[in-house]
mmCIF file of C-alpha atoms and ligand atoms in Angstrom:
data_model
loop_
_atom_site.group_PDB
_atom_site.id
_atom_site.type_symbol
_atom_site.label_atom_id
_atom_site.label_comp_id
_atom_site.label_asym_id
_atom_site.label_seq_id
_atom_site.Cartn_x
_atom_site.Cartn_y
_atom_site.Cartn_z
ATOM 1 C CA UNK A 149 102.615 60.007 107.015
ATOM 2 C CA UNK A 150 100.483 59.674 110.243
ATOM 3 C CA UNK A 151 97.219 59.599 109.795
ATOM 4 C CA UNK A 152 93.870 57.024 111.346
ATOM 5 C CA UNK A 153 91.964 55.474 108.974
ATOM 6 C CA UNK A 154 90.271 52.314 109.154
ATOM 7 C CA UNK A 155 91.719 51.601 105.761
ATOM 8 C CA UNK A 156 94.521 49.400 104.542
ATOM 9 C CA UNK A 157 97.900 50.943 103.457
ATOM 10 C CA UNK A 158 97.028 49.578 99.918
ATOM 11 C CA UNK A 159 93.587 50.964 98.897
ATOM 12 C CA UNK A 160 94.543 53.773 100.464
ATOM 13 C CA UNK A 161 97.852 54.377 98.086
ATOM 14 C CA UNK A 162 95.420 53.967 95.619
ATOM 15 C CA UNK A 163 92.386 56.403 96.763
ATOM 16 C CA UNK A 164 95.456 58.916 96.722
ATOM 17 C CA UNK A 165 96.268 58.239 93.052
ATOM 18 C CA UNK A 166 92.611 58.064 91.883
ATOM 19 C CA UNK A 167 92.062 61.928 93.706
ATOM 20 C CA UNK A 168 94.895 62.851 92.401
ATOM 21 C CA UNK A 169 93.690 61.724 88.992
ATOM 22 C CA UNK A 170 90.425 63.299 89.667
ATOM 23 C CA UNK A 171 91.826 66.943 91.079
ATOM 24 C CA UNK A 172 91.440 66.585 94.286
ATOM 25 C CA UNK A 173 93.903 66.589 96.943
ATOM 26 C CA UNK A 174 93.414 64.737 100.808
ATOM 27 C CA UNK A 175 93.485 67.546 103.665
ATOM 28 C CA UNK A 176 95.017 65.041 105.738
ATOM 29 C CA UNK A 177 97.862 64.417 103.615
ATOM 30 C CA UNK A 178 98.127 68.109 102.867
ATOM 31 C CA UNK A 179 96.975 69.479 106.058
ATOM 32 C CA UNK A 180 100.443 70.884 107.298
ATOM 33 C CA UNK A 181 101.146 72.515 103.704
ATOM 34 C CA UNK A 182 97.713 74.592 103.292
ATOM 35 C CA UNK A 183 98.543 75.761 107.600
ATOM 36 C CA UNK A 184 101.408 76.610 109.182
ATOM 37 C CA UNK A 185 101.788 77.058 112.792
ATOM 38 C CA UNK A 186 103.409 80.589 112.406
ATOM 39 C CA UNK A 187 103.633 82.477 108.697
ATOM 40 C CA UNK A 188 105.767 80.860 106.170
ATOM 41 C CA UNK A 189 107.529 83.943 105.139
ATOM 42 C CA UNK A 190 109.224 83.480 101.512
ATOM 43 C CA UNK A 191 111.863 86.495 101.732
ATOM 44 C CA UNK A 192 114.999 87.609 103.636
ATOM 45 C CA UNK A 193 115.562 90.885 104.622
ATOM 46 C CA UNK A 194 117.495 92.907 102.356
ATOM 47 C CA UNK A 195 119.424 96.690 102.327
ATOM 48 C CA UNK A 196 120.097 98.674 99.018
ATOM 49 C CA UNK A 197 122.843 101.465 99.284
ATOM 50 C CA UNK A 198 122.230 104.422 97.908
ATOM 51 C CA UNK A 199 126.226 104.973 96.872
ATOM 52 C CA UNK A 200 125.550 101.661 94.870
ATOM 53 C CA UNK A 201 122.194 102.087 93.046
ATOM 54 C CA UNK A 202 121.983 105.577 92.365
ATOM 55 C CA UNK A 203 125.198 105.435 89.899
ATOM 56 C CA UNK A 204 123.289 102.569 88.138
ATOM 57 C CA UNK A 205 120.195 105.011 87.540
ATOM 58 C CA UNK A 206 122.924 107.810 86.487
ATOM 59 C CA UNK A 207 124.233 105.528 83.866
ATOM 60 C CA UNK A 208 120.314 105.201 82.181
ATOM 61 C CA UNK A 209 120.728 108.705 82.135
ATOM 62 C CA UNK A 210 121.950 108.780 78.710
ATOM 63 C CA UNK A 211 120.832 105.453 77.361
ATOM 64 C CA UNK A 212 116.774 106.110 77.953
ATOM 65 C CA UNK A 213 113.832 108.568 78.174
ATOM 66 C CA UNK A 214 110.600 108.317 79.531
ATOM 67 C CA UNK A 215 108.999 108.702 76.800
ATOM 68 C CA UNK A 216 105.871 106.919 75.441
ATOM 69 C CA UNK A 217 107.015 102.899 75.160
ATOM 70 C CA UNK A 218 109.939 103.481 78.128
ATOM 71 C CA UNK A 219 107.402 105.070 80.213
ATOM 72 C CA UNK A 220 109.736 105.720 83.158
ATOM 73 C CA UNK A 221 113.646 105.573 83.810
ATOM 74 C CA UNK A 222 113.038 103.800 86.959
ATOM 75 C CA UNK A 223 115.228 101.132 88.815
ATOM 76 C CA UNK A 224 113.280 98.666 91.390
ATOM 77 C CA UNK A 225 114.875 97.020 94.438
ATOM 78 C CA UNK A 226 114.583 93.702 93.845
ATOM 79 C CA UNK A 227 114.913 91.279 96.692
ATOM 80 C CA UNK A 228 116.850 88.084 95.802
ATOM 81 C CA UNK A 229 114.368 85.949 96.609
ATOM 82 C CA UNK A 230 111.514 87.622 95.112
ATOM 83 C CA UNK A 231 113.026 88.013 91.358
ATOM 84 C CA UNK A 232 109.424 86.651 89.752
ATOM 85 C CA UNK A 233 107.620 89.856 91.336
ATOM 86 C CA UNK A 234 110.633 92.230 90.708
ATOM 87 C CA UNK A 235 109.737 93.809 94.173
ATOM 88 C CA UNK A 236 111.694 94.475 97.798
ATOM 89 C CA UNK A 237 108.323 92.888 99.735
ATOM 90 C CA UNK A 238 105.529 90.634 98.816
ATOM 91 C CA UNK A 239 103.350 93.289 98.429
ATOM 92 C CA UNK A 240 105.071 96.829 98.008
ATOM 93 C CA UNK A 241 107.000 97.593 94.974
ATOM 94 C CA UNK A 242 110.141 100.798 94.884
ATOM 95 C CA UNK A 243 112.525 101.658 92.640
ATOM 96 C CA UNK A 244 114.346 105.241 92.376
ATOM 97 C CA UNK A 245 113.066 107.362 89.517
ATOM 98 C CA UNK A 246 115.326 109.765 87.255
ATOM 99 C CA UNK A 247 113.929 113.127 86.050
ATOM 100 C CA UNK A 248 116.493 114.985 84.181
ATOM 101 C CA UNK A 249 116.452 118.651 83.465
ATOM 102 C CA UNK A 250 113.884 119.756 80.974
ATOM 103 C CA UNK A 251 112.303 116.129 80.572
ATOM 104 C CA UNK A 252 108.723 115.112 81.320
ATOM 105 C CA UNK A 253 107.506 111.703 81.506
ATOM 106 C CA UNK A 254 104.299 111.100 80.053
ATOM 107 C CA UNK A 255 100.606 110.313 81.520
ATOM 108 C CA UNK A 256 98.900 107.387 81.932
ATOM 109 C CA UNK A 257 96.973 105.413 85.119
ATOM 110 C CA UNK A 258 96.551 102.192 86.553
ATOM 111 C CA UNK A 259 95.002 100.343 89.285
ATOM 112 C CA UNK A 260 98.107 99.731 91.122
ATOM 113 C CA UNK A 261 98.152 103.008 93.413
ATOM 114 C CA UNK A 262 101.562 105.061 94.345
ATOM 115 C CA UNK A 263 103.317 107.507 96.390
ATOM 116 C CA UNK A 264 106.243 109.214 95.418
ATOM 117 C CA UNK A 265 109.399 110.579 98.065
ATOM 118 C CA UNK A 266 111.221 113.647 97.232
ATOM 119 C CA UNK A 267 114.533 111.743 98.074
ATOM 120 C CA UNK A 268 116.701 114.335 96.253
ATOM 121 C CA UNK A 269 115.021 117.660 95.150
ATOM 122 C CA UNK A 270 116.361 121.402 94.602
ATOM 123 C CA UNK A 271 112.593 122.215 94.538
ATOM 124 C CA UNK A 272 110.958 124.998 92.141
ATOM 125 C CA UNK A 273 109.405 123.619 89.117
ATOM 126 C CA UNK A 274 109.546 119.827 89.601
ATOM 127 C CA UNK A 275 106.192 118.408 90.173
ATOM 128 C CA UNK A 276 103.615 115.073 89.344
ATOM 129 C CA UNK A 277 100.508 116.537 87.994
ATOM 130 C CA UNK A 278 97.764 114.257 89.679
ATOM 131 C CA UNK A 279 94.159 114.661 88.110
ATOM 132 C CA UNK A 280 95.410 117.618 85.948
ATOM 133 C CA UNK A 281 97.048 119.045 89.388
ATOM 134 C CA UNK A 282 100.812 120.152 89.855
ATOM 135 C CA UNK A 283 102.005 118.900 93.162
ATOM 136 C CA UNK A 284 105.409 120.494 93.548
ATOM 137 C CA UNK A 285 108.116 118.447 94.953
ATOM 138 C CA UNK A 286 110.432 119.623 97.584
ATOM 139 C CA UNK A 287 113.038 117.321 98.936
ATOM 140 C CA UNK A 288 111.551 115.300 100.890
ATOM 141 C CA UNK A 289 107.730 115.683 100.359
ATOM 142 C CA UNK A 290 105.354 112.778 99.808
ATOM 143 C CA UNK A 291 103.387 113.083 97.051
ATOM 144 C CA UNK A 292 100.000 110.471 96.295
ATOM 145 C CA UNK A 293 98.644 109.057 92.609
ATOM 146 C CA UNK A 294 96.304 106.338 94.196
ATOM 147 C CA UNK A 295 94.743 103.667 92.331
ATOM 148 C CA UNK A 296 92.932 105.151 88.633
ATOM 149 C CA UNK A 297 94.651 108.531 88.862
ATOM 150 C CA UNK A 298 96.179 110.142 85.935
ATOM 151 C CA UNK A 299 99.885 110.972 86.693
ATOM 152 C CA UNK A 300 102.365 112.392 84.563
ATOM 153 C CA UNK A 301 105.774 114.181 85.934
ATOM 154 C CA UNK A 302 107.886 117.202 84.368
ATOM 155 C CA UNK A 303 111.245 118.611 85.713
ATOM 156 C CA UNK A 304 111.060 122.353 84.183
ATOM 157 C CA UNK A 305 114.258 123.455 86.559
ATOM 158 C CA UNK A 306 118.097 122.897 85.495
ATOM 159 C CA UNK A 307 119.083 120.199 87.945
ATOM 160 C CA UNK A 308 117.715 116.235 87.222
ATOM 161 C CA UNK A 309 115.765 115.149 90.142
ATOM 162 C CA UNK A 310 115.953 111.419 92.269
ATOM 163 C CA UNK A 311 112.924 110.226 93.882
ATOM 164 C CA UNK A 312 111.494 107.089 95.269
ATOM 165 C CA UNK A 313 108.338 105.938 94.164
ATOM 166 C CA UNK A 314 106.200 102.937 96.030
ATOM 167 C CA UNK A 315 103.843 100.997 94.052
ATOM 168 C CA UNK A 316 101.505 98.175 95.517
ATOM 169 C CA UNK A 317 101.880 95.864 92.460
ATOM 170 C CA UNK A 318 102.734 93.039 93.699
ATOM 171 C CA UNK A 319 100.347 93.388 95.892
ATOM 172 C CA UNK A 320 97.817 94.050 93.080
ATOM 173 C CA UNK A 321 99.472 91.144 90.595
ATOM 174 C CA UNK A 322 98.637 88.849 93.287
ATOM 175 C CA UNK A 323 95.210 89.806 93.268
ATOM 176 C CA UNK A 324 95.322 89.291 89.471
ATOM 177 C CA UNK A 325 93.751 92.762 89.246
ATOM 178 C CA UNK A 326 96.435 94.770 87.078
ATOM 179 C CA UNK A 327 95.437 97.672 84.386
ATOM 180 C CA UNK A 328 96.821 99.740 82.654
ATOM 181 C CA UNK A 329 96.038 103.060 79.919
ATOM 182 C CA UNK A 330 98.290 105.439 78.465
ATOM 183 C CA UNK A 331 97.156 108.599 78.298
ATOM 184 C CA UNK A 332 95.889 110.433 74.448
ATOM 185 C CA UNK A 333 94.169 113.524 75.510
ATOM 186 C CA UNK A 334 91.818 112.209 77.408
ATOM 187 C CA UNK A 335 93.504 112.806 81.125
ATOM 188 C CA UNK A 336 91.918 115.491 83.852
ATOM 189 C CA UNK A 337 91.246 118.776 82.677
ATOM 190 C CA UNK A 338 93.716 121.411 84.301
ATOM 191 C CA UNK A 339 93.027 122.268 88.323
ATOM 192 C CA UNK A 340 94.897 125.344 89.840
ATOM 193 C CA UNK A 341 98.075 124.415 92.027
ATOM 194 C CA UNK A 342 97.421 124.038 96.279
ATOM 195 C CA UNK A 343 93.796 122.912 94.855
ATOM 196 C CA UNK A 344 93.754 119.262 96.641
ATOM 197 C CA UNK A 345 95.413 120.899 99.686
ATOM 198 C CA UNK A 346 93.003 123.965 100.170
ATOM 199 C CA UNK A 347 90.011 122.623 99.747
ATOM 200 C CA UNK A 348 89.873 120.720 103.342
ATOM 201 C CA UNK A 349 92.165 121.794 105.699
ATOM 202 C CA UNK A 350 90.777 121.681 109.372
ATOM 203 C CA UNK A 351 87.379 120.812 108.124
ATOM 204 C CA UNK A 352 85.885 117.515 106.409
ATOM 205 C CA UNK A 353 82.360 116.976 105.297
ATOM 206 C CA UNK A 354 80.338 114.227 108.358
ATOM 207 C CA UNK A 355 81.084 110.942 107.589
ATOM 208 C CA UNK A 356 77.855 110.069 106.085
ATOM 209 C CA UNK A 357 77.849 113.179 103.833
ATOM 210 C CA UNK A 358 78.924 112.551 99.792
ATOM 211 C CA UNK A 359 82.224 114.021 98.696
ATOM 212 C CA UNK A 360 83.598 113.883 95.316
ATOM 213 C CA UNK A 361 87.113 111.564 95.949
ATOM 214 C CA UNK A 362 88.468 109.089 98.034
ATOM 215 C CA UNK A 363 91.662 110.909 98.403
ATOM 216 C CA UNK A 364 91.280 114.757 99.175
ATOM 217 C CA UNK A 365 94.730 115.336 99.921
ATOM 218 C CA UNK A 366 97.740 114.638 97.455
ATOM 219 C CA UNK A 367 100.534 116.186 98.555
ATOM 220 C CA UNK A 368 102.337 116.047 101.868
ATOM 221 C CA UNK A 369 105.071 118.576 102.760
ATOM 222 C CA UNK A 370 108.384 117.645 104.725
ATOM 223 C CA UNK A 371 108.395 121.155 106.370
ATOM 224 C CA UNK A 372 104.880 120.103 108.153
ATOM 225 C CA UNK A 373 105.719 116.154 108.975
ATOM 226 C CA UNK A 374 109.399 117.286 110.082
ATOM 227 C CA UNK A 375 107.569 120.419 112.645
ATOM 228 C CA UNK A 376 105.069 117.832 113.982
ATOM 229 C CA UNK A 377 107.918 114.615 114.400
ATOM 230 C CA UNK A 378 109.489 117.634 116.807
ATOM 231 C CA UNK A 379 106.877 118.820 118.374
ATOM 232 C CA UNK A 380 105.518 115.995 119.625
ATOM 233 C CA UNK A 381 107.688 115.647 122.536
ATOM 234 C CA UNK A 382 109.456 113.019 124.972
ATOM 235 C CA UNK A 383 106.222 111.570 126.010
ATOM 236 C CA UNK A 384 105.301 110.456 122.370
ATOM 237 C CA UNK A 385 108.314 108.557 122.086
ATOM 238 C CA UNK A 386 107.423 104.765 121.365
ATOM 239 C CA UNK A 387 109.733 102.273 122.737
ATOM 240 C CA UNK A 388 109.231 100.326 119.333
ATOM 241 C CA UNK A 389 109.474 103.459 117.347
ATOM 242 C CA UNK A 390 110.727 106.496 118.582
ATOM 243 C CA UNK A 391 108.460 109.034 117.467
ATOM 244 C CA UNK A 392 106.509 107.996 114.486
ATOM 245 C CA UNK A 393 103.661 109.946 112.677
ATOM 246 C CA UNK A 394 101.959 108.052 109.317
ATOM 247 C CA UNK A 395 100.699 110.288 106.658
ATOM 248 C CA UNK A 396 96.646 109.753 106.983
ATOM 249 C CA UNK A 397 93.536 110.562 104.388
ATOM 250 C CA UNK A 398 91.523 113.470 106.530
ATOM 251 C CA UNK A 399 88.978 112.522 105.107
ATOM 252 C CA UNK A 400 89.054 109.087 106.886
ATOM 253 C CA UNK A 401 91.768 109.381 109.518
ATOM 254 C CA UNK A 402 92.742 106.265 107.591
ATOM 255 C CA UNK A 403 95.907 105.423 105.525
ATOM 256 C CA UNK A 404 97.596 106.785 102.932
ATOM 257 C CA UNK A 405 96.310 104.582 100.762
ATOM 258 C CA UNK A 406 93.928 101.356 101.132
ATOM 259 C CA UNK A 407 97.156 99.163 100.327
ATOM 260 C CA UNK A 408 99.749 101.563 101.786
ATOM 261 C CA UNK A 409 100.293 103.285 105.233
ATOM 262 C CA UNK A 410 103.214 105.672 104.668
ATOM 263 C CA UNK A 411 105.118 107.076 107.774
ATOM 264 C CA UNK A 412 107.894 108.895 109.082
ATOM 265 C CA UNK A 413 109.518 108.210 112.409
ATOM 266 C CA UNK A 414 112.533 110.395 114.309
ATOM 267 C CA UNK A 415 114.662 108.538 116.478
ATOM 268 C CA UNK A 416 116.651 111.269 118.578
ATOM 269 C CA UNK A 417 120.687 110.619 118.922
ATOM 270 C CA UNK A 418 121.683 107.113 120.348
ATOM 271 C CA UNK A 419 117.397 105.895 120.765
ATOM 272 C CA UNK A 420 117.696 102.516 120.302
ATOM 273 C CA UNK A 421 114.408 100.732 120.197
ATOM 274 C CA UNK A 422 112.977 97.819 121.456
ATOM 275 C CA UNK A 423 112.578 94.609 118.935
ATOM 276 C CA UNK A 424 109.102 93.483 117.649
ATOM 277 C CA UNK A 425 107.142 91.498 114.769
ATOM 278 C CA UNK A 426 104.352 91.599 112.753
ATOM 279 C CA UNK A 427 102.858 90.242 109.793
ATOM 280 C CA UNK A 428 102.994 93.268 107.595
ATOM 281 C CA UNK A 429 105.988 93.570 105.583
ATOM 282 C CA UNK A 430 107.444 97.129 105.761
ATOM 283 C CA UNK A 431 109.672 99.114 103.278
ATOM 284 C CA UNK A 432 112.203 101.843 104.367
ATOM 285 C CA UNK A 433 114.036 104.872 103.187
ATOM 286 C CA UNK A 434 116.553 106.371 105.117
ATOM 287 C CA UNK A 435 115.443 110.074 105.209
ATOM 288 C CA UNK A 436 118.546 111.427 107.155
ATOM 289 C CA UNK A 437 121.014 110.825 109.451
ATOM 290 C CA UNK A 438 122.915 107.195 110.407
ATOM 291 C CA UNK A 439 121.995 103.832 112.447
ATOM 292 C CA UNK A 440 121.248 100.946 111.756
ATOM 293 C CA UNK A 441 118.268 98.111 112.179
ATOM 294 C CA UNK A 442 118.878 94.412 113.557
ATOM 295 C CA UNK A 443 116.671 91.848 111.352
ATOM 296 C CA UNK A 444 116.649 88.646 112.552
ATOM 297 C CA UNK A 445 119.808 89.265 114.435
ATOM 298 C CA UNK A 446 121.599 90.755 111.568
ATOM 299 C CA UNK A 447 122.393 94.098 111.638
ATOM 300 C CA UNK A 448 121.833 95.949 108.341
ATOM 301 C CA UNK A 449 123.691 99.624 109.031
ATOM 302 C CA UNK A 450 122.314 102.502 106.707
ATOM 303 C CA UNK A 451 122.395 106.128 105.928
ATOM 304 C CA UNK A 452 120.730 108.303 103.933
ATOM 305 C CA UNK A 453 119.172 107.114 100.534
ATOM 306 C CA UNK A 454 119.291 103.480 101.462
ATOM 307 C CA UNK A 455 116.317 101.584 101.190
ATOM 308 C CA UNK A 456 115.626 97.935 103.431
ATOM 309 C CA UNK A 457 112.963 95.548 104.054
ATOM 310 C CA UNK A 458 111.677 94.292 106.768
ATOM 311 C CA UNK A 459 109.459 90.696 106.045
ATOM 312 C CA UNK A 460 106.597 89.611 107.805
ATOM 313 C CA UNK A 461 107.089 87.768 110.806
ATOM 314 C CA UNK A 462 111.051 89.714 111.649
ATOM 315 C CA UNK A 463 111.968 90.554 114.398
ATOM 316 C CA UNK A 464 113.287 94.045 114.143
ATOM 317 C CA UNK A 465 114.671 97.215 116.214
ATOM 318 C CA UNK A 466 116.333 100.447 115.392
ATOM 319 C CA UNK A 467 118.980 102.232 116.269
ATOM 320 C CA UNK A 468 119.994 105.608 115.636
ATOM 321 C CA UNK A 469 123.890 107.054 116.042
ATOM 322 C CA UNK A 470 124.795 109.981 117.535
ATOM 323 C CA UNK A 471 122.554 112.327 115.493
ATOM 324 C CA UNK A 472 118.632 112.504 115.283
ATOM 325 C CA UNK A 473 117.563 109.747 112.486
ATOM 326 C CA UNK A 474 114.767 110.274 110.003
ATOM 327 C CA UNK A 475 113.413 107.085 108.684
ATOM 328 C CA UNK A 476 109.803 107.223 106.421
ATOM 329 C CA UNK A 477 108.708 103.867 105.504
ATOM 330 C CA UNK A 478 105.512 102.062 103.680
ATOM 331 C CA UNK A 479 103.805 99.205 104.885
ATOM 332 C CA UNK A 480 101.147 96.478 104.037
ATOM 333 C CA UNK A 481 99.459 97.059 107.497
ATOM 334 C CA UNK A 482 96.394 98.535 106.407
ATOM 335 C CA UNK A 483 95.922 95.396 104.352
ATOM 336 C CA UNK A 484 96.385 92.913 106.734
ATOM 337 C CA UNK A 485 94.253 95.056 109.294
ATOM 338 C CA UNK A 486 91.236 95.125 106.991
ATOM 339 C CA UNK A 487 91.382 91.410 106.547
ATOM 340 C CA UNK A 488 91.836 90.669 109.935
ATOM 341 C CA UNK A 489 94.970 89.244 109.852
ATOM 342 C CA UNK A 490 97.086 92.106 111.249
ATOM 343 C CA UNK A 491 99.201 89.948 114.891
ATOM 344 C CA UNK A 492 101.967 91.908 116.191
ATOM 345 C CA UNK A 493 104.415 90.642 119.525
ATOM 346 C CA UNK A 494 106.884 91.849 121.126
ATOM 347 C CA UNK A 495 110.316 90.497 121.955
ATOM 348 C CA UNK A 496 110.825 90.509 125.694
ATOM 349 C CA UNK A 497 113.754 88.756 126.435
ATOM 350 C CA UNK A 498 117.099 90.495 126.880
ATOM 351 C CA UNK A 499 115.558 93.951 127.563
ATOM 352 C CA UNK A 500 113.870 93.650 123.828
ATOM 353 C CA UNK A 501 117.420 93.967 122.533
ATOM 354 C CA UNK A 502 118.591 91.093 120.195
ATOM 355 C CA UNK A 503 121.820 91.425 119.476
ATOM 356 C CA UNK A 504 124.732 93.593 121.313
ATOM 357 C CA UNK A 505 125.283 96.574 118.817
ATOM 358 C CA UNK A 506 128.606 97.671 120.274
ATOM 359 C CA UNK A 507 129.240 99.804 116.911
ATOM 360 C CA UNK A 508 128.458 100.170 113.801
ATOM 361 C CA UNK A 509 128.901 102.235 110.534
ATOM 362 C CA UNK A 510 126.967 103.189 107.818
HETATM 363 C C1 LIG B 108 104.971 103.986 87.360
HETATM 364 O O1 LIG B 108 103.786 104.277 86.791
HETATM 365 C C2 LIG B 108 105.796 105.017 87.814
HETATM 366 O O2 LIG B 108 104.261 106.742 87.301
HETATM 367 C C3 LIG B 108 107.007 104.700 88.398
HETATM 368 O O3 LIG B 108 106.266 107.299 87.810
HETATM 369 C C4 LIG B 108 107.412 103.404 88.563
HETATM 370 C C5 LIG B 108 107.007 101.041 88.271
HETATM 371 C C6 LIG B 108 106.229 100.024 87.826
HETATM 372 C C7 LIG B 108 105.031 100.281 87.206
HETATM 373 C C8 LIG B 108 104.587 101.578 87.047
HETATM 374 C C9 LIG B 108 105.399 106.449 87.621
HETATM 375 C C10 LIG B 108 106.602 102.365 88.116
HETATM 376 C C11 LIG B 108 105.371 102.633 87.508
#
């Protein structure tokens, strides 16, 4: 310990004791635990295959229903080093969810908020009725139950649906700010399918003008995001990212959600992108196609249904093979920009690369 004070070793042993008795702690002793130079980041990285996971979901097939008590047949990826909050980041929550033919899982609504991803879907009747509203889920859509929304979800087609949901619980837990109500009759009265969608479209009420929710548009299709990732064209092509559109409120022009920016990003055949940090942690799901992402020079390969994680403070780059890549991901960005906290860098050295990625396969 080195630290000026005019004291003696001895009374000052003891002043330590008698805070400690009292509750208080020294900053001088502590100083270098409460700040760190750079942030202390708990977590590794971590990649789930989808050929692994999804035959453990398959096998709760049988064994339970979402019914009221189970809830949801859901599976979260759990990062090995964050087992207490059952979560693949320090803030965002997913798990894949099972829907089997014919079943519906039942409503209820909480203040953590959610998205859901159409990972596997053979569309027609499969849908999450948000605020007494059926938004339909075709493979690949993104569909919203923010914070306080009733949700409830009903397969009413002959083939069992996979999807991946992203919760901000942890996020949430942290914040010691969980609820949580089933639902007994009293969720939204019945709305008319498109209804969230319709209303808006080109046009949103001035900013200082009242209107009735936070969150005027629920569901996102994959036939719109995957039209605007190709239209946007060479010069829209991020060195970080590739091309990368996020999933915004038009109401706001802000995020998905307060907690959650959702995105999707196309990396055209054999883009491989320059390496960067942040402090927002970032979740991904590999939408389509092969490649892989270096983590902290470790080079996690994936294709499509795999989830990874990207930690605060990782460096991180993608690459795509020899086909067009679709990757959407959630992060804790909006978070971290609201509170001022949001740092980003880039990693200049060896033309941003860092590692040689000769090869590699999914
Ligand atoms: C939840 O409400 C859903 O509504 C899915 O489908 C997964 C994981 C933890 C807590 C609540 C859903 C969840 C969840």
């Amino acid at each position: 310990m080195a630290c000026a004070t005019n004291a003696s070793a001895d009374s000052l042993e003891r002043l330590h004791e008698d805070l400690e008795a009292a509750n208080m702690a020294p900053t001088w002793k502590y100083i270098s635990s409460f700040i760190s130079k750079s942030p202390r980041v708990g977590y590794r990285p971590w990649l789930w295959k989808w050929d692994e996971v999804i035959p453990l979901l398959m096998r709760s097939g049988e064994l339970i229903t979402p019914d009221r008590g189970a809830e949801r047949r859901s599976m979260e990826h759990v990062n090995p080093d964050l087992g207490f909050s059952y979560s693949a980041s320090h803030t965002i929550a997913t798990a894949f969810q099972l829907v089997r033919a014919g079943e519906r899982a039942p409503a209820h609504r909480h203040a953590a908020g959610a998205i859901r991803f159409a990972a596997r879907s053979h569309g027609g009747a499969v849908y999450t009725k948000v605020q007494g509203e059926r938004l339909m889920m075709e493979e690949n859509d993104l569909l919203l139950t923010p914070s306080g929304m009733w949700h409830e979800h009903a397969n009413e087609t002959a083939h069992d649906i996979v999807w991946l949901d992203v919760l901000d619980f942890p996020l949430v837990n942290l914040l010691q700010a969980s609820m949580f109500q089933p639902g007994e009759g009293q969720v939204a009265p019945d709305r008319p399918d498109g209804f969230s969608n319709e209303r808006l479209g080109l046009f949103r009420p001035p900013k200082d003008f009242p209107y009735p929710e936070a969150h005027p548009v629920l569901r996102y299709p994959w036939t719109q995001m995957r039209e605007a990732l190709h239209s946007m064209g060479r010069e829209a092509e991020d060195r970080h990212e590739g091309v990368l559109l996020e999933y915004v409120n038009p109401l706001t022009s802000g995020p998905t959600l307060p907690t959650l920016s959702c995105r999707a990003q196309l990396l055209r055949g054999g883009m491989r992108t320059a390496a960067r940090r942040s402090t927002s942690s970032t979740v991904y799901f590999v939408i389509g196609g092969e490649g892989a992402t270096v983590i902290d020079g470790v080079t996690f390969p994936w294709a499509r249904g795999d989830v990874f994680v990207v930690p605060p403070w990782s460096w991180h780059e993608h690459a795509a093979g020899s086909g067009e890549a679709y990757l959407f991901s959630a992060t804790d960005k909006p978070v971290m920009q609201a509170l001022g906290l949001f740092r980003s860098e880039s990693f200049e050295e060896n033309g941003g690369h860092q590692a040689v990625l000769s090869s590699f396969r999914a």
